[in-house]
Amino acid sequence: MDLLTNKTTANFMKVDFDDLLIKPIPTTTISSRTEINPFDENGMLPIITAPMDTVVGSENSDLFHESKINVCLPRGEKRTKNMMFESYSLAQFKTEFYDKNGIEGDSPVYVLIDTANGHIQELVDVVKFAKEFYKDKMILMVGNIANPMTYKILSDAGADYIRVGIGNGQGCLTTQQLGVGYPMASLIQECYNISFGLDNPAKIVADGGMKKYSDIIKALALGADYVMLGGVLNKCLESCGDNYFQVDPNQPNSKVKITQEEAYDRYIDNKTVFKLFRGMSTKEVQKKWGNEKLKTSEGVVRHREVEYTLSQWVDNFESYLRSAMSYCDARELKDFAEQAEIINITPNAFNRFNK
């Protein structure tokens, strides 16, 4: 029995990306990847930056946007272009936008209500207020959630985008420490299936735990409209922050800070460069936000090796996505999930091609 198509049993086995493959259709009418459009209606790739201060900020947001990656900024950072999301905590959002003059100008504002637990009733109530009052003047993203029914509830409340996934991110310890979560592949597809029964389904933003290109492509094939990336984009040379490091020559187990210019020169010379990476629930970030009482950290702080430039990553991703879509005879991104057939595989099958 196909685990992903058994919708009659609430507690059937849930699966993740390595448990699945995209099955090619018998024949495709696509003979060249140039026939494929991997961009959304705004000409952007189906990627959104995670609102992490070691990924994106005001200083490099234009670079991501020019690379056709949608930008969601961390709390406190201001957009430089109209279509960039600005992030607010639930309390910050109420302070900023419950004043009926919260939006100026004619262009809609793009807003993320950034909550670790997107299942609380207060968030649902705030979404209803915001969309009833501001209507199309506010494009609203909320989350994170790890229950498909919450996707329905927040869609019905009026959310435009919903971040799905809890505890999967490379900077997040929530599921590891709390035991709360939902395997991402099943979560995406179940939200996608629910979307067909809704009058105004929110865009599905798969957020957390993407380790390789195929994870992102499978997420899109399963029904995600967008994939939010933190750790993957942190490994770009141009990721946010003045936080470049190299191994300390005097203490091989330690890192020493270097300038951006030194880091770029080292990368060009094929020498190792590291970037700081941290989850946004770490105590470091809580201090940055001015929290007087620090909560138990559900995130990690580490140094990670730079593996590519942003343009290198984007070029590879676009090529791989075009190829995957061609196997499903999908010329447009919006047709990919509808035409992709997903099959379950065994761990032995995965190990056969996993190199």
mmCIF file of C-alpha atoms in Angstrom:
data_model
loop_
_atom_site.group_PDB
_atom_site.id
_atom_site.type_symbol
_atom_site.label_atom_id
_atom_site.label_comp_id
_atom_site.label_asym_id
_atom_site.label_seq_id
_atom_site.Cartn_x
_atom_site.Cartn_y
_atom_site.Cartn_z
ATOM 1 C CA MET A 1 0.000 0.000 0.000
ATOM 2 C CA ASP A 2 1.314 3.445 -0.936
ATOM 3 C CA LEU A 3 1.810 5.271 2.355
ATOM 4 C CA LEU A 4 1.244 8.684 0.818
ATOM 5 C CA THR A 5 -2.094 7.833 -0.796
ATOM 6 C CA ASN A 6 -3.731 6.174 2.208
ATOM 7 C CA LYS A 7 -5.819 9.098 3.450
ATOM 8 C CA THR A 8 -8.341 7.043 5.413
ATOM 9 C CA THR A 9 -6.185 6.300 8.462
ATOM 10 C CA ALA A 10 -5.136 9.229 10.609
ATOM 11 C CA ASN A 11 -2.077 7.532 12.070
ATOM 12 C CA PHE A 12 -0.521 5.846 9.047
ATOM 13 C CA MET A 13 3.263 6.023 8.778
ATOM 14 C CA LYS A 14 4.580 9.519 8.030
ATOM 15 C CA VAL A 15 7.540 9.923 5.714
ATOM 16 C CA ASP A 16 10.376 12.270 4.833
ATOM 17 C CA PHE A 17 12.176 13.106 1.600
ATOM 18 C CA ASP A 18 14.651 10.217 1.668
ATOM 19 C CA ASP A 19 11.686 7.816 1.781
ATOM 20 C CA LEU A 20 10.452 9.014 -1.625
ATOM 21 C CA LEU A 21 11.331 9.384 -5.285
ATOM 22 C CA ILE A 22 9.682 11.190 -8.195
ATOM 23 C CA LYS A 23 8.659 8.610 -10.794
ATOM 24 C CA PRO A 24 9.153 9.689 -14.444
ATOM 25 C CA ILE A 25 6.012 9.622 -16.581
ATOM 26 C CA PRO A 26 5.993 7.029 -19.416
ATOM 27 C CA THR A 27 6.817 9.626 -22.092
ATOM 28 C CA THR A 28 7.362 13.361 -22.032
ATOM 29 C CA THR A 29 6.789 15.895 -24.791
ATOM 30 C CA ILE A 30 9.623 18.048 -23.453
ATOM 31 C CA SER A 31 12.830 17.617 -25.430
ATOM 32 C CA SER A 32 14.844 20.489 -23.939
ATOM 33 C CA ARG A 33 15.063 22.091 -20.500
ATOM 34 C CA THR A 34 14.796 25.487 -22.206
ATOM 35 C CA GLU A 35 11.090 24.761 -22.727
ATOM 36 C CA ILE A 36 10.519 24.852 -18.964
ATOM 37 C CA ASN A 37 9.630 27.850 -16.828
ATOM 38 C CA PRO A 38 10.853 27.270 -13.247
ATOM 39 C CA PHE A 39 9.724 30.714 -12.037
ATOM 40 C CA ASP A 40 6.586 31.910 -10.276
ATOM 41 C CA GLU A 41 4.165 34.559 -11.571
ATOM 42 C CA ASN A 42 6.564 37.284 -10.458
ATOM 43 C CA GLY A 43 9.543 35.796 -12.268
ATOM 44 C CA MET A 44 11.128 34.509 -9.058
ATOM 45 C CA LEU A 45 12.378 31.044 -8.142
ATOM 46 C CA PRO A 46 10.197 29.110 -5.639
ATOM 47 C CA ILE A 47 12.711 29.867 -2.871
ATOM 48 C CA ILE A 48 12.382 32.217 0.115
ATOM 49 C CA THR A 49 15.224 33.164 2.443
ATOM 50 C CA ALA A 50 14.698 32.102 6.040
ATOM 51 C CA PRO A 51 14.471 35.154 8.336
ATOM 52 C CA MET A 52 17.812 34.374 9.962
ATOM 53 C CA ASP A 53 20.462 36.966 10.735
ATOM 54 C CA THR A 54 23.248 34.673 9.499
ATOM 55 C CA VAL A 55 21.523 34.364 6.110
ATOM 56 C CA VAL A 56 19.943 37.639 5.025
ATOM 57 C CA GLY A 57 19.778 41.273 6.104
ATOM 58 C CA SER A 58 19.398 44.734 4.661
ATOM 59 C CA GLU A 59 22.996 44.677 3.421
ATOM 60 C CA ASN A 60 22.599 41.652 1.124
ATOM 61 C CA SER A 61 18.846 41.431 0.509
ATOM 62 C CA ASP A 62 19.124 43.068 -2.908
ATOM 63 C CA LEU A 63 21.661 40.430 -3.966
ATOM 64 C CA PHE A 64 19.200 37.630 -3.156
ATOM 65 C CA HIS A 65 16.367 39.463 -4.905
ATOM 66 C CA GLU A 66 18.474 40.050 -8.014
ATOM 67 C CA SER A 67 19.285 36.314 -7.977
ATOM 68 C CA LYS A 68 15.511 35.673 -8.217
ATOM 69 C CA ILE A 69 15.233 34.453 -4.623
ATOM 70 C CA ASN A 70 12.335 35.826 -2.589
ATOM 71 C CA VAL A 71 13.449 37.643 0.552
ATOM 72 C CA CYS A 72 12.066 37.304 4.070
ATOM 73 C CA LEU A 73 14.039 39.493 6.459
ATOM 74 C CA PRO A 74 14.735 38.809 10.155
ATOM 75 C CA ARG A 75 13.009 40.880 12.810
ATOM 76 C CA GLY A 76 14.263 44.445 12.914
ATOM 77 C CA GLU A 77 15.467 44.528 9.298
ATOM 78 C CA LYS A 78 13.677 46.783 6.795
ATOM 79 C CA ARG A 79 12.945 45.870 3.209
ATOM 80 C CA THR A 80 14.628 47.634 0.320
ATOM 81 C CA LYS A 81 12.046 46.514 -2.258
ATOM 82 C CA ASN A 82 8.259 46.269 -2.036
ATOM 83 C CA MET A 83 7.952 42.495 -2.346
ATOM 84 C CA MET A 84 10.279 41.634 0.533
ATOM 85 C CA PHE A 85 8.733 40.258 3.721
ATOM 86 C CA GLU A 86 9.457 42.033 7.000
ATOM 87 C CA SER A 87 9.235 39.923 10.174
ATOM 88 C CA TYR A 88 7.429 40.718 13.410
ATOM 89 C CA SER A 89 6.725 38.768 16.550
ATOM 90 C CA LEU A 90 3.037 38.436 17.366
ATOM 91 C CA ALA A 91 3.322 41.194 19.986
ATOM 92 C CA GLN A 92 5.285 43.439 17.608
ATOM 93 C CA PHE A 93 2.709 42.929 14.879
ATOM 94 C CA LYS A 94 -0.131 43.995 17.169
ATOM 95 C CA THR A 95 1.790 47.104 18.217
ATOM 96 C CA GLU A 96 2.656 48.022 14.633
ATOM 97 C CA PHE A 97 -0.550 47.181 12.770
ATOM 98 C CA TYR A 98 -3.450 47.335 15.236
ATOM 99 C CA ASP A 99 -3.081 51.066 14.821
ATOM 100 C CA LYS A 100 -5.362 51.560 11.848
ATOM 101 C CA ASN A 101 -2.719 53.688 10.122
ATOM 102 C CA GLY A 102 -0.218 50.846 10.022
ATOM 103 C CA ILE A 103 0.220 50.897 6.228
ATOM 104 C CA GLU A 104 1.161 53.909 4.146
ATOM 105 C CA GLY A 105 1.251 54.256 0.368
ATOM 106 C CA ASP A 106 -0.469 52.290 -2.372
ATOM 107 C CA SER A 107 1.760 49.210 -2.581
ATOM 108 C CA PRO A 108 0.858 46.200 -0.416
ATOM 109 C CA VAL A 109 3.181 45.378 2.453
ATOM 110 C CA TYR A 110 4.594 41.874 2.838
ATOM 111 C CA VAL A 111 4.602 40.782 6.471
ATOM 112 C CA LEU A 112 5.659 37.647 8.334
ATOM 113 C CA ILE A 113 4.240 37.007 11.796
ATOM 114 C CA ASP A 114 7.178 34.980 13.049
ATOM 115 C CA THR A 115 6.029 32.527 15.719
ATOM 116 C CA ALA A 116 7.635 29.270 16.802
ATOM 117 C CA ASN A 117 4.192 27.826 17.587
ATOM 118 C CA GLY A 118 1.746 28.699 14.847
ATOM 119 C CA HIS A 119 -1.080 26.703 16.443
ATOM 120 C CA ILE A 120 -2.139 29.242 19.068
ATOM 121 C CA GLN A 121 -5.645 30.694 18.785
ATOM 122 C CA GLU A 122 -4.371 34.239 19.224
ATOM 123 C CA LEU A 123 -2.510 33.963 15.918
ATOM 124 C CA VAL A 124 -5.698 32.838 14.158
ATOM 125 C CA ASP A 125 -7.557 35.837 15.615
ATOM 126 C CA VAL A 126 -4.804 38.256 14.587
ATOM 127 C CA VAL A 127 -4.786 36.897 11.019
ATOM 128 C CA LYS A 128 -8.572 37.356 10.784
ATOM 129 C CA PHE A 129 -8.288 40.942 11.999
ATOM 130 C CA ALA A 130 -5.392 41.804 9.675
ATOM 131 C CA LYS A 131 -6.991 40.404 6.528
ATOM 132 C CA GLU A 132 -10.448 41.786 7.303
ATOM 133 C CA PHE A 133 -9.064 45.275 7.916
ATOM 134 C CA TYR A 134 -6.154 45.560 5.481
ATOM 135 C CA LYS A 135 -7.436 43.115 2.828
ATOM 136 C CA ASP A 136 -5.083 43.097 -0.191
ATOM 137 C CA LYS A 137 -2.989 45.917 1.257
ATOM 138 C CA MET A 138 -1.232 43.299 3.385
ATOM 139 C CA ILE A 139 0.286 40.039 2.110
ATOM 140 C CA LEU A 140 0.556 37.937 5.251
ATOM 141 C CA MET A 141 2.789 34.960 5.979
ATOM 142 C CA VAL A 142 2.408 33.059 9.256
ATOM 143 C CA GLY A 143 3.722 29.930 10.938
ATOM 144 C CA ASN A 144 5.323 27.655 11.747
ATOM 145 C CA ILE A 145 2.877 24.766 11.929
ATOM 146 C CA ALA A 146 3.172 20.969 12.093
ATOM 147 C CA ASN A 147 -0.454 19.898 11.835
ATOM 148 C CA PRO A 148 -2.247 19.772 8.457
ATOM 149 C CA MET A 149 -5.530 20.895 10.033
ATOM 150 C CA THR A 150 -3.825 24.078 11.252
ATOM 151 C CA TYR A 151 -3.035 24.827 7.609
ATOM 152 C CA LYS A 152 -6.785 24.750 6.935
ATOM 153 C CA ILE A 153 -7.616 26.912 9.952
ATOM 154 C CA LEU A 154 -5.065 29.599 9.100
ATOM 155 C CA SER A 155 -6.038 29.531 5.403
ATOM 156 C CA ASP A 156 -9.683 30.042 6.337
ATOM 157 C CA ALA A 157 -8.607 32.902 8.628
ATOM 158 C CA GLY A 158 -7.086 34.614 5.575
ATOM 159 C CA ALA A 159 -3.353 33.870 5.656
ATOM 160 C CA ASP A 160 -1.692 34.244 2.256
ATOM 161 C CA TYR A 161 1.371 32.083 3.014
ATOM 162 C CA ILE A 162 1.833 29.464 5.740
ATOM 163 C CA ARG A 163 5.211 28.116 6.847
ATOM 164 C CA VAL A 164 4.897 24.374 7.414
ATOM 165 C CA GLY A 165 7.495 22.432 9.387
ATOM 166 C CA ILE A 166 8.659 22.479 13.002
ATOM 167 C CA GLY A 167 11.996 21.267 14.321
ATOM 168 C CA ASN A 168 13.496 20.189 10.985
ATOM 169 C CA GLY A 169 15.785 23.155 10.409
ATOM 170 C CA GLN A 170 19.536 22.824 10.733
ATOM 171 C CA GLY A 171 19.520 25.567 13.371
ATOM 172 C CA CYS A 172 16.550 24.196 15.329
ATOM 173 C CA LEU A 173 16.416 21.692 18.199
ATOM 174 C CA THR A 174 12.654 21.774 18.866
ATOM 175 C CA THR A 175 11.746 18.277 17.691
ATOM 176 C CA GLN A 176 14.974 16.761 19.000
ATOM 177 C CA GLN A 177 14.397 18.166 22.493
ATOM 178 C CA LEU A 178 10.586 18.336 22.711
ATOM 179 C CA GLY A 179 9.532 15.345 20.623
ATOM 180 C CA VAL A 180 7.043 17.581 18.783
ATOM 181 C CA GLY A 181 6.875 17.631 14.988
ATOM 182 C CA TYR A 182 5.602 16.059 11.770
ATOM 183 C CA PRO A 183 7.740 14.484 9.012
ATOM 184 C CA MET A 184 8.066 17.091 6.309
ATOM 185 C CA ALA A 185 7.146 15.115 3.180
ATOM 186 C CA SER A 186 3.854 13.908 4.640
ATOM 187 C CA LEU A 187 3.108 17.343 6.096
ATOM 188 C CA ILE A 188 3.557 19.076 2.741
ATOM 189 C CA GLN A 189 1.423 16.628 0.803
ATOM 190 C CA GLU A 190 -1.354 16.504 3.358
ATOM 191 C CA CYS A 191 -1.546 20.310 3.385
ATOM 192 C CA TYR A 192 -1.539 20.234 -0.431
ATOM 193 C CA ASN A 193 -4.408 17.729 -0.466
ATOM 194 C CA ILE A 194 -6.388 19.884 1.970
ATOM 195 C CA SER A 195 -5.821 22.971 -0.203
ATOM 196 C CA PHE A 196 -8.112 21.615 -2.936
ATOM 197 C CA GLY A 197 -11.093 21.807 -0.578
ATOM 198 C CA LEU A 198 -10.498 25.420 0.479
ATOM 199 C CA ASP A 199 -11.955 28.578 -1.027
ATOM 200 C CA ASN A 200 -8.729 30.543 -0.539
ATOM 201 C CA PRO A 201 -5.856 28.163 0.182
ATOM 202 C CA ALA A 202 -2.686 29.785 1.458
ATOM 203 C CA LYS A 203 0.605 29.252 -0.320
ATOM 204 C CA ILE A 204 2.485 26.352 1.272
ATOM 205 C CA VAL A 205 6.007 27.325 2.365
ATOM 206 C CA ALA A 206 8.049 24.239 3.270
ATOM 207 C CA ASP A 207 10.409 25.468 5.969
ATOM 208 C CA GLY A 208 13.284 23.581 7.523
ATOM 209 C CA GLY A 209 15.647 20.701 7.055
ATOM 210 C CA MET A 210 16.510 20.944 3.357
ATOM 211 C CA LYS A 211 19.981 19.486 2.981
ATOM 212 C CA LYS A 212 20.321 18.950 -0.763
ATOM 213 C CA TYR A 213 18.821 20.005 -4.083
ATOM 214 C CA SER A 214 16.625 16.916 -4.287
ATOM 215 C CA ASP A 215 14.988 17.732 -0.928
ATOM 216 C CA ILE A 216 13.851 21.077 -2.328
ATOM 217 C CA ILE A 217 12.663 19.561 -5.593
ATOM 218 C CA LYS A 218 10.727 16.803 -3.810
ATOM 219 C CA ALA A 219 9.091 19.419 -1.567
ATOM 220 C CA LEU A 220 7.850 21.247 -4.673
ATOM 221 C CA ALA A 221 6.698 18.000 -6.286
ATOM 222 C CA LEU A 222 4.745 17.150 -3.133
ATOM 223 C CA GLY A 223 2.831 20.421 -3.282
ATOM 224 C CA ALA A 224 4.895 23.191 -1.686
ATOM 225 C CA ASP A 225 4.548 26.502 -3.487
ATOM 226 C CA TYR A 226 7.813 27.727 -1.983
ATOM 227 C CA VAL A 227 10.714 26.331 0.008
ATOM 228 C CA MET A 228 12.284 28.447 2.737
ATOM 229 C CA LEU A 229 16.040 27.993 3.111
ATOM 230 C CA GLY A 230 18.346 28.917 5.966
ATOM 231 C CA GLY A 231 21.243 26.500 6.346
ATOM 232 C CA VAL A 232 21.631 25.965 2.595
ATOM 233 C CA LEU A 233 21.915 29.699 1.909
ATOM 234 C CA ASN A 234 24.140 30.273 4.944
ATOM 235 C CA LYS A 235 26.780 28.175 3.173
ATOM 236 C CA CYS A 236 26.918 30.777 0.380
ATOM 237 C CA LEU A 237 29.937 33.064 0.484
ATOM 238 C CA GLU A 238 27.650 36.107 0.430
ATOM 239 C CA SER A 239 25.372 35.091 3.315
ATOM 240 C CA CYS A 240 24.653 37.770 5.886
ATOM 241 C CA GLY A 241 26.857 39.230 8.501
ATOM 242 C CA ASP A 242 30.444 40.269 9.064
ATOM 243 C CA ASN A 243 31.236 36.794 10.383
ATOM 244 C CA TYR A 244 33.919 35.192 8.244
ATOM 245 C CA PHE A 245 36.346 32.802 9.916
ATOM 246 C CA GLN A 246 39.305 30.550 9.230
ATOM 247 C CA VAL A 247 40.961 27.857 11.295
ATOM 248 C CA ASP A 248 43.293 29.340 13.891
ATOM 249 C CA PRO A 249 46.804 28.246 12.772
ATOM 250 C CA ASN A 250 47.906 28.146 16.406
ATOM 251 C CA GLN A 251 44.856 26.252 17.676
ATOM 252 C CA PRO A 252 43.497 23.900 14.998
ATOM 253 C CA ASN A 253 40.264 23.294 16.939
ATOM 254 C CA SER A 254 39.468 27.020 17.078
ATOM 255 C CA LYS A 255 38.377 29.622 14.542
ATOM 256 C CA VAL A 256 39.607 33.188 14.156
ATOM 257 C CA LYS A 257 37.670 36.003 12.544
ATOM 258 C CA ILE A 258 38.837 37.406 9.201
ATOM 259 C CA THR A 259 37.642 40.289 7.052
ATOM 260 C CA GLN A 260 35.252 39.867 4.154
ATOM 261 C CA GLU A 261 38.039 40.772 1.735
ATOM 262 C CA GLU A 262 40.298 38.093 3.244
ATOM 263 C CA ALA A 263 37.460 35.572 3.063
ATOM 264 C CA TYR A 264 36.779 36.278 -0.611
ATOM 265 C CA ASP A 265 40.494 35.988 -1.430
ATOM 266 C CA ARG A 266 40.730 32.680 0.449
ATOM 267 C CA TYR A 267 37.673 31.295 -1.347
ATOM 268 C CA ILE A 268 39.082 32.237 -4.765
ATOM 269 C CA ASP A 269 42.332 30.490 -3.771
ATOM 270 C CA ASN A 270 40.330 27.353 -2.811
ATOM 271 C CA LYS A 271 41.137 27.810 0.863
ATOM 272 C CA THR A 272 38.655 26.999 3.594
ATOM 273 C CA VAL A 273 36.344 29.753 4.825
ATOM 274 C CA PHE A 274 33.718 29.421 7.558
ATOM 275 C CA LYS A 275 30.544 31.389 8.303
ATOM 276 C CA LEU A 276 28.681 31.683 11.603
ATOM 277 C CA PHE A 277 25.298 29.937 11.641
ATOM 278 C CA ARG A 278 22.745 30.141 14.429
ATOM 279 C CA GLY A 279 19.111 29.384 15.021
ATOM 280 C CA MET A 280 16.822 32.280 15.833
ATOM 281 C CA SER A 281 15.699 30.791 19.148
ATOM 282 C CA THR A 282 19.242 30.727 20.553
ATOM 283 C CA LYS A 283 20.123 32.793 23.614
ATOM 284 C CA GLU A 284 22.483 34.864 21.436
ATOM 285 C CA VAL A 285 19.546 36.046 19.335
ATOM 286 C CA GLN A 286 17.309 36.518 22.362
ATOM 287 C CA LYS A 287 19.937 38.899 23.751
ATOM 288 C CA LYS A 288 20.154 40.697 20.394
ATOM 289 C CA TRP A 289 16.378 41.246 20.497
ATOM 290 C CA GLY A 290 16.700 42.752 23.978
ATOM 291 C CA ASN A 291 14.907 40.000 25.883
ATOM 292 C CA GLU A 292 15.513 40.466 29.599
ATOM 293 C CA LYS A 293 14.493 36.920 30.515
ATOM 294 C CA LEU A 294 16.200 34.326 28.337
ATOM 295 C CA LYS A 295 14.265 31.182 27.451
ATOM 296 C CA THR A 296 15.799 27.726 27.115
ATOM 297 C CA SER A 297 17.480 27.637 23.714
ATOM 298 C CA GLU A 298 15.901 25.491 20.999
ATOM 299 C CA GLY A 299 18.594 26.380 18.489
ATOM 300 C CA VAL A 300 22.245 25.777 17.711
ATOM 301 C CA VAL A 301 25.286 27.984 17.080
ATOM 302 C CA ARG A 302 28.115 26.671 14.930
ATOM 303 C CA HIS A 303 30.649 27.510 12.242
ATOM 304 C CA ARG A 304 29.999 26.007 8.814
ATOM 305 C CA GLU A 305 32.231 25.798 5.792
ATOM 306 C CA VAL A 306 31.432 27.980 2.798
ATOM 307 C CA GLU A 307 30.680 25.646 -0.120
ATOM 308 C CA TYR A 308 29.609 27.913 -2.999
ATOM 309 C CA THR A 309 28.765 31.403 -4.130
ATOM 310 C CA LEU A 310 25.129 32.411 -4.404
ATOM 311 C CA SER A 311 25.270 32.448 -8.210
ATOM 312 C CA GLN A 312 26.789 28.959 -8.272
ATOM 313 C CA TRP A 313 24.012 27.604 -6.063
ATOM 314 C CA VAL A 314 21.253 29.341 -8.047
ATOM 315 C CA ASP A 315 22.594 28.112 -11.389
ATOM 316 C CA ASN A 316 22.732 24.532 -10.124
ATOM 317 C CA PHE A 317 19.292 24.640 -8.532
ATOM 318 C CA GLU A 318 17.615 26.116 -11.582
ATOM 319 C CA SER A 319 19.170 23.463 -13.839
ATOM 320 C CA TYR A 320 18.226 20.590 -11.525
ATOM 321 C CA LEU A 321 14.658 21.877 -11.145
ATOM 322 C CA ARG A 322 14.231 22.200 -14.910
ATOM 323 C CA SER A 323 15.468 18.628 -15.369
ATOM 324 C CA ALA A 324 13.147 17.227 -12.698
ATOM 325 C CA MET A 325 10.159 19.039 -14.207
ATOM 326 C CA SER A 326 11.000 17.640 -17.639
ATOM 327 C CA TYR A 327 10.658 14.061 -16.335
ATOM 328 C CA CYS A 328 7.084 14.949 -15.295
ATOM 329 C CA ASP A 329 6.199 16.778 -18.532
ATOM 330 C CA ALA A 330 5.656 19.944 -16.482
ATOM 331 C CA ARG A 331 6.455 23.091 -18.440
ATOM 332 C CA GLU A 332 5.203 25.432 -15.735
ATOM 333 C CA LEU A 333 6.046 25.398 -12.038
ATOM 334 C CA LYS A 334 2.339 25.413 -11.149
ATOM 335 C CA ASP A 335 1.909 22.078 -12.962
ATOM 336 C CA PHE A 336 4.795 20.257 -11.266
ATOM 337 C CA ALA A 337 2.992 18.975 -8.150
ATOM 338 C CA GLU A 338 -0.115 18.058 -10.129
ATOM 339 C CA GLN A 339 1.817 15.981 -12.659
ATOM 340 C CA ALA A 340 4.536 14.500 -10.422
ATOM 341 C CA GLU A 341 3.972 10.922 -9.268
ATOM 342 C CA ILE A 342 5.582 10.166 -5.908
ATOM 343 C CA ILE A 343 6.617 6.631 -4.952
ATOM 344 C CA ASN A 344 7.778 5.201 -1.630
ATOM 345 C CA ILE A 345 11.144 3.481 -1.451
ATOM 346 C CA THR A 346 12.996 1.322 1.068
ATOM 347 C CA PRO A 347 16.178 2.398 2.869
ATOM 348 C CA ASN A 348 18.073 -0.083 0.673
ATOM 349 C CA ALA A 349 16.731 1.640 -2.431
ATOM 350 C CA PHE A 350 17.841 5.004 -1.065
ATOM 351 C CA ASN A 351 21.299 3.700 -0.185
ATOM 352 C CA ARG A 352 21.703 2.371 -3.725
ATOM 353 C CA PHE A 353 21.906 5.876 -5.252
ATOM 354 C CA ASN A 354 22.916 7.934 -2.199
ATOM 355 C CA LYS A 355 26.562 8.774 -2.762
#
